[in-house]
Short mmCIF file of C-alpha atoms in Angstrom, two decimals:
data_model
loop_
_atom_site.label_atom_id
_atom_site.label_comp_id
_atom_site.label_asym_id
_atom_site.label_seq_id
_atom_site.Cartn_x
_atom_site.Cartn_y
_atom_site.Cartn_z
CA MET A 28 19.83 -2.17 -5.02
CA ASN A 29 19.91 1.47 -3.91
CA ASN A 30 19.83 1.67 -0.09
CA MET A 31 20.06 5.44 0.01
CA MET A 32 17.06 7.14 1.55
CA PHE A 33 18.02 10.78 2.01
CA GLY A 34 16.63 12.87 -0.85
CA LYS A 35 14.55 10.08 -2.41
CA TYR A 36 10.87 10.35 -3.24
CA LEU A 37 8.65 7.48 -2.05
CA PRO A 38 5.55 7.01 -4.23
CA ILE A 39 3.13 6.29 -1.37
CA ASP A 40 -0.42 7.52 -0.89
CA SER A 41 -0.39 9.15 2.55
CA PHE A 42 -1.82 12.22 4.27
CA VAL A 43 1.48 14.12 4.07
CA HIS A 44 1.97 13.15 0.41
CA ARG A 45 -1.33 14.84 -0.44
CA LEU A 46 -0.50 18.12 1.30
CA ASP A 47 0.42 21.21 -0.70
CA PRO A 48 4.18 21.39 -1.41
CA ARG A 49 4.19 25.08 -0.44
CA LEU A 50 2.93 24.09 3.00
CA LYS A 51 5.59 21.40 3.41
CA ILE A 52 8.44 23.67 2.30
CA GLY A 53 7.27 26.58 4.46
CA SER A 54 6.70 24.28 7.44
CA LEU A 55 10.18 22.83 7.07
CA LEU A 56 11.72 26.31 7.08
CA LEU A 57 9.76 27.30 10.21
CA LEU A 58 10.65 24.07 12.01
CA LEU A 59 14.32 24.40 11.05
CA ILE A 60 14.34 27.86 12.65
CA ALA A 61 12.49 26.53 15.72
CA VAL A 62 15.04 23.73 16.16
CA PHE A 63 17.74 26.28 17.02
CA PHE A 64 15.73 27.87 19.84
CA ASP A 65 17.07 26.67 23.19
CA ALA A 66 13.84 25.09 24.46
CA GLY A 67 15.65 22.51 26.58
CA PHE A 68 15.34 18.75 26.42
CA LEU A 69 11.59 18.97 27.11
CA GLY A 70 11.11 21.21 24.09
CA TYR A 71 13.12 18.86 21.88
CA ALA A 72 11.10 15.91 23.20
CA ILE A 73 7.85 17.66 22.19
CA LEU A 74 9.28 18.50 18.76
CA GLY A 75 10.55 14.92 18.42
CA ILE A 76 7.04 13.57 19.09
CA PHE A 77 5.66 16.00 16.48
CA VAL A 78 8.24 14.84 13.91
CA ILE A 79 7.50 11.17 14.70
CA MET A 80 3.80 11.85 14.11
CA MET A 81 4.64 13.42 10.74
CA ALA A 82 6.73 10.37 9.84
CA LEU A 83 3.85 8.06 10.79
CA LEU A 84 1.39 10.11 8.73
CA SER A 85 3.88 9.87 5.84
CA HIS A 86 4.02 6.05 6.16
CA ILE A 87 7.81 6.24 6.40
CA LYS A 88 9.35 3.26 8.18
CA VAL A 89 11.89 3.50 11.00
CA SER A 90 14.41 1.56 8.89
CA GLN A 91 14.11 4.19 6.15
CA ILE A 92 14.75 7.00 8.62
CA ILE A 93 17.83 5.16 9.92
CA LYS A 94 19.08 4.83 6.34
CA ALA A 95 18.72 8.61 5.94
CA ILE A 96 20.70 9.29 9.12
CA LYS A 97 23.43 6.70 8.47
CA PRO A 98 25.43 8.66 5.82
CA MET A 99 25.60 11.64 8.21
CA LEU A 100 26.99 9.71 11.20
CA PHE A 101 30.62 10.61 10.49
CA MET A 102 29.87 14.35 10.34
CA MET A 103 27.75 14.11 13.49
CA ALA A 104 30.49 12.23 15.37
CA PHE A 105 33.10 14.78 14.30
CA LEU A 106 30.98 17.72 15.51
CA MET A 107 30.22 15.99 18.81
CA ILE A 108 33.89 15.20 19.52
CA PHE A 109 34.89 18.74 18.55
CA ASN A 110 32.39 20.23 21.01
CA LEU A 111 33.33 17.87 23.82
CA LEU A 112 37.00 18.82 23.55
CA PHE A 113 36.79 22.56 22.92
CA ILE A 114 33.82 23.75 25.03
CA GLN A 115 35.29 24.37 28.48
CA ARG A 116 32.44 25.87 30.51
CA GLY A 117 30.68 24.68 33.63
CA THR A 118 31.77 21.96 36.05
CA LEU A 119 34.74 19.75 35.21
CA LEU A 120 33.54 16.14 35.02
CA TRP A 121 36.57 14.23 33.74
CA SER A 122 40.19 15.03 32.99
CA PHE A 123 43.00 13.06 31.38
CA GLY A 124 46.08 15.03 30.41
CA PHE A 125 45.04 17.92 28.16
CA ILE A 126 41.60 16.36 27.59
CA LYS A 127 38.95 17.89 29.86
CA ILE A 128 35.22 17.23 29.72
CA TYR A 129 32.79 19.77 31.22
CA ASP A 130 29.09 19.38 31.96
CA GLN A 131 28.06 22.21 29.58
CA ALA A 132 30.08 20.55 26.82
CA LEU A 133 28.02 17.38 27.29
CA THR A 134 24.78 19.38 27.22
CA GLN A 135 25.74 21.31 24.07
CA THR A 136 26.90 18.09 22.39
CA ALA A 137 23.57 16.44 23.17
CA TYR A 138 21.74 19.48 21.76
CA ILE A 139 23.79 19.32 18.55
CA PHE A 140 23.10 15.61 18.11
CA ILE A 141 19.35 16.07 18.65
CA ARG A 142 19.20 19.05 16.30
CA LEU A 143 21.05 17.24 13.51
CA VAL A 144 18.82 14.17 13.81
CA LEU A 145 15.66 16.31 13.75
CA ILE A 146 16.91 18.30 10.74
CA ILE A 147 17.78 15.15 8.78
CA VAL A 148 14.45 13.46 9.59
CA MET A 149 12.36 16.55 8.72
CA THR A 150 14.25 17.05 5.44
CA THR A 151 13.82 13.36 4.63
CA ILE A 152 10.07 13.64 5.21
CA LEU A 153 9.90 16.58 2.80
CA THR A 154 11.86 14.91 -0.01
CA ALA A 155 10.20 11.52 0.53
CA THR A 156 6.67 12.94 0.29
CA THR A 157 7.11 15.57 -2.43
CA LYS A 158 7.64 14.90 -6.13
CA PRO A 159 10.53 16.76 -7.81
CA LEU A 160 8.13 18.74 -10.00
CA ASP A 161 5.94 19.67 -7.02
CA LEU A 162 9.04 20.68 -5.07
CA THR A 163 10.12 22.99 -7.89
CA LEU A 164 6.64 24.50 -8.22
CA GLY A 165 6.38 25.02 -4.46
CA ILE A 166 9.75 26.77 -4.19
CA GLU A 167 8.96 28.93 -7.21
CA HIS A 168 5.59 29.98 -5.75
CA LEU A 169 7.17 30.88 -2.41
CA LEU A 170 9.84 32.96 -4.15
CA SER A 171 7.39 34.60 -6.57
CA PRO A 172 7.14 37.91 -4.57
CA PHE A 173 10.83 38.48 -5.33
CA LYS A 174 10.17 38.23 -9.08
CA LYS A 175 9.17 41.89 -9.13
CA LEU A 176 12.69 42.74 -7.97
CA GLY A 177 14.22 40.86 -10.90
CA PHE A 178 15.07 37.79 -8.83
CA PRO A 179 15.31 34.62 -11.01
CA THR A 180 12.78 32.63 -9.02
CA HIS A 181 12.33 29.83 -11.55
CA GLU A 182 16.07 29.26 -12.01
CA VAL A 183 16.71 29.20 -8.25
CA ALA A 184 13.79 26.82 -7.66
CA MET A 185 15.06 24.51 -10.40
CA MET A 186 18.62 24.53 -8.99
CA ILE A 187 17.44 23.77 -5.45
CA SER A 188 15.23 20.95 -6.67
CA ILE A 189 18.01 19.41 -8.79
CA ALA A 190 20.51 19.75 -5.91
CA LEU A 191 18.17 17.93 -3.50
CA ARG A 192 17.56 15.14 -5.98
CA PHE A 193 21.27 14.73 -6.73
CA ILE A 194 22.10 14.01 -3.07
CA PRO A 195 21.09 10.29 -3.09
CA THR A 196 22.70 9.87 -6.52
CA LEU A 197 26.04 11.25 -5.32
CA LEU A 198 25.89 9.20 -2.11
CA GLU A 199 25.26 6.06 -4.13
CA GLU A 200 28.09 6.99 -6.49
CA THR A 201 30.41 7.50 -3.49
CA GLN A 202 29.66 4.01 -2.19
CA ARG A 203 30.19 2.51 -5.63
CA ILE A 204 33.59 4.23 -6.02
CA MET A 205 34.64 3.20 -2.49
CA LYS A 206 33.83 -0.45 -3.24
CA ALA A 207 35.69 -0.24 -6.55
CA GLN A 208 38.77 1.30 -4.89
CA ALA A 209 38.63 -1.22 -2.03
CA SER A 210 38.69 -4.06 -4.57
CA ARG A 211 41.95 -2.54 -5.87
CA GLY A 212 43.51 -2.59 -2.39
CA VAL A 213 42.73 0.96 -1.23
CA GLU A 214 42.07 1.15 2.54
CA PHE A 215 39.99 4.11 3.74
CA SER A 216 40.08 3.31 7.47
CA GLU A 217 43.62 1.99 7.94
CA GLY A 218 47.19 3.15 7.32
CA THR A 219 49.13 6.31 8.11
CA LEU A 220 47.77 9.85 7.78
CA LYS A 221 49.43 10.25 4.37
CA GLN A 222 47.90 6.98 3.14
CA LYS A 223 44.46 8.05 4.35
CA ILE A 224 44.79 11.39 2.54
CA MET A 225 45.77 9.59 -0.68
CA SER A 226 42.80 7.25 -0.22
CA ILE A 227 40.44 10.21 0.10
CA VAL A 228 41.96 11.81 -3.01
CA SER A 229 41.39 8.58 -4.92
CA LEU A 230 37.73 8.89 -3.90
CA ILE A 231 37.19 12.63 -4.45
CA ILE A 232 38.67 12.88 -7.97
CA PRO A 233 36.46 10.22 -9.63
CA LEU A 234 33.47 11.51 -7.65
CA PHE A 235 33.97 15.04 -9.02
CA ILE A 236 34.43 13.67 -12.55
CA SER A 237 31.23 11.64 -12.21
CA ALA A 238 29.30 14.64 -10.82
CA PHE A 239 30.42 16.91 -13.68
CA GLN A 240 29.56 14.20 -16.20
CA ARG A 241 26.07 13.81 -14.74
CA ALA A 242 25.60 17.58 -14.74
CA GLU A 243 26.63 17.75 -18.40
CA ASP A 244 24.27 14.89 -19.32
CA LEU A 245 21.42 16.65 -17.51
CA ALA A 246 22.17 19.95 -19.27
CA ASN A 247 22.24 18.20 -22.67
CA ALA A 248 18.95 16.47 -21.92
CA MET A 249 17.30 19.76 -20.95
CA GLU A 250 18.65 21.52 -24.06
CA SER A 251 17.45 18.69 -26.31
CA ARG A 252 13.94 19.34 -24.95
CA ASN A 253 14.28 23.07 -25.77
CA TYR A 254 14.31 24.11 -22.12
CA ASN A 255 14.68 27.87 -21.77
CA PRO A 256 14.52 29.24 -18.20
CA GLU A 257 13.82 32.79 -19.43
CA ALA A 258 10.87 31.82 -21.64
CA LYS A 259 7.33 32.64 -20.53
CA ARG A 260 5.68 29.39 -19.53
CA THR A 261 2.31 28.07 -18.43
CA ARG A 262 1.68 25.29 -15.92
CA TYR A 263 -0.09 22.06 -16.74
CA LYS A 264 -0.24 21.24 -13.03
CA GLN A 265 -1.69 23.86 -10.68
CA LEU A 266 -1.24 23.88 -6.93
CA HIS A 267 -4.42 24.04 -4.84
CA TRP A 268 -4.52 24.96 -1.15
CA LYS A 269 -7.02 22.75 0.73
CA PHE A 270 -8.61 22.78 4.18
CA ALA A 271 -6.21 20.06 5.37
CA ASP A 272 -3.31 22.35 4.45
CA THR A 273 -4.74 25.14 6.63
CA ILE A 274 -5.18 22.83 9.63
CA SER A 275 -1.67 21.43 9.16
CA PHE A 276 -0.18 24.92 8.93
CA ILE A 277 -1.95 25.94 12.16
CA CYS A 278 -0.43 22.87 13.87
CA VAL A 279 3.06 23.82 12.65
CA ILE A 280 2.63 27.42 13.83
CA ALA A 281 1.44 26.14 17.22
CA MET A 282 4.46 23.83 17.46
CA CYS A 283 6.92 26.60 16.61
CA SER A 284 5.23 29.04 18.99
CA THR A 285 5.45 26.48 21.79
CA LEU A 286 9.20 26.10 21.28
CA VAL A 287 9.73 29.88 21.17
CA VAL A 288 7.74 30.38 24.40
CA MET A 289 9.60 27.53 26.12
CA SER A 290 12.96 28.97 25.07
CA ILE A 291 11.98 32.34 26.59
CA VAL A 292 10.62 30.85 29.80
CA LEU A 293 13.47 28.40 30.32
#
């Protein structure tokens, strides 16, 4: 059974599922920008409540959100440790040899953790509530003004959509390869530094081979269906902006404006 959540679409009938994909993509971009405004812990708490409300309206369970965050824990831990050790500003809180922990390092580390969690959850909500086709159409519509400049909007939209949908597949493939290598005696968490490097190599090489094989299979499947990105095409499915989309967009703008104002005031 596939336990990966990040990047997967959940076929559920919810309020967020029915929203226009252009709204969801644009709202995600605005919220991702707002996340990096220094609005303090109060601002992040307000944004966190807003994101939780979106998750509830999407009918996404807490266990599914935890599954989306779980594969990113190693990267998050690495960034947090890096910041704790190398940010040396503010009041010294603890010292042991060359290791020194400052109060601003703790604050920045907490900010980084909160930002990463919010980014992962918001991205998960987008991919869990938007079909791959709708995601492609939404990205292409948002990029359509650049078409007059010769920008390949359809190709870029298709690549972004495929990349997002390949994330859970590659994560699942990574777990499968790790289990296969572990059954052959490969230890990823134990041994010397050289042994760990060799273990990682034994994981990366088959993962790259599998990724290239999947990419080739996808390209062959698209060619067999006479897919031509440069051909003039019509759309069977049309996107329609509704009143609920307008209200939702106003709420997102209000949320982002609140964070910007708080970052200026604080």
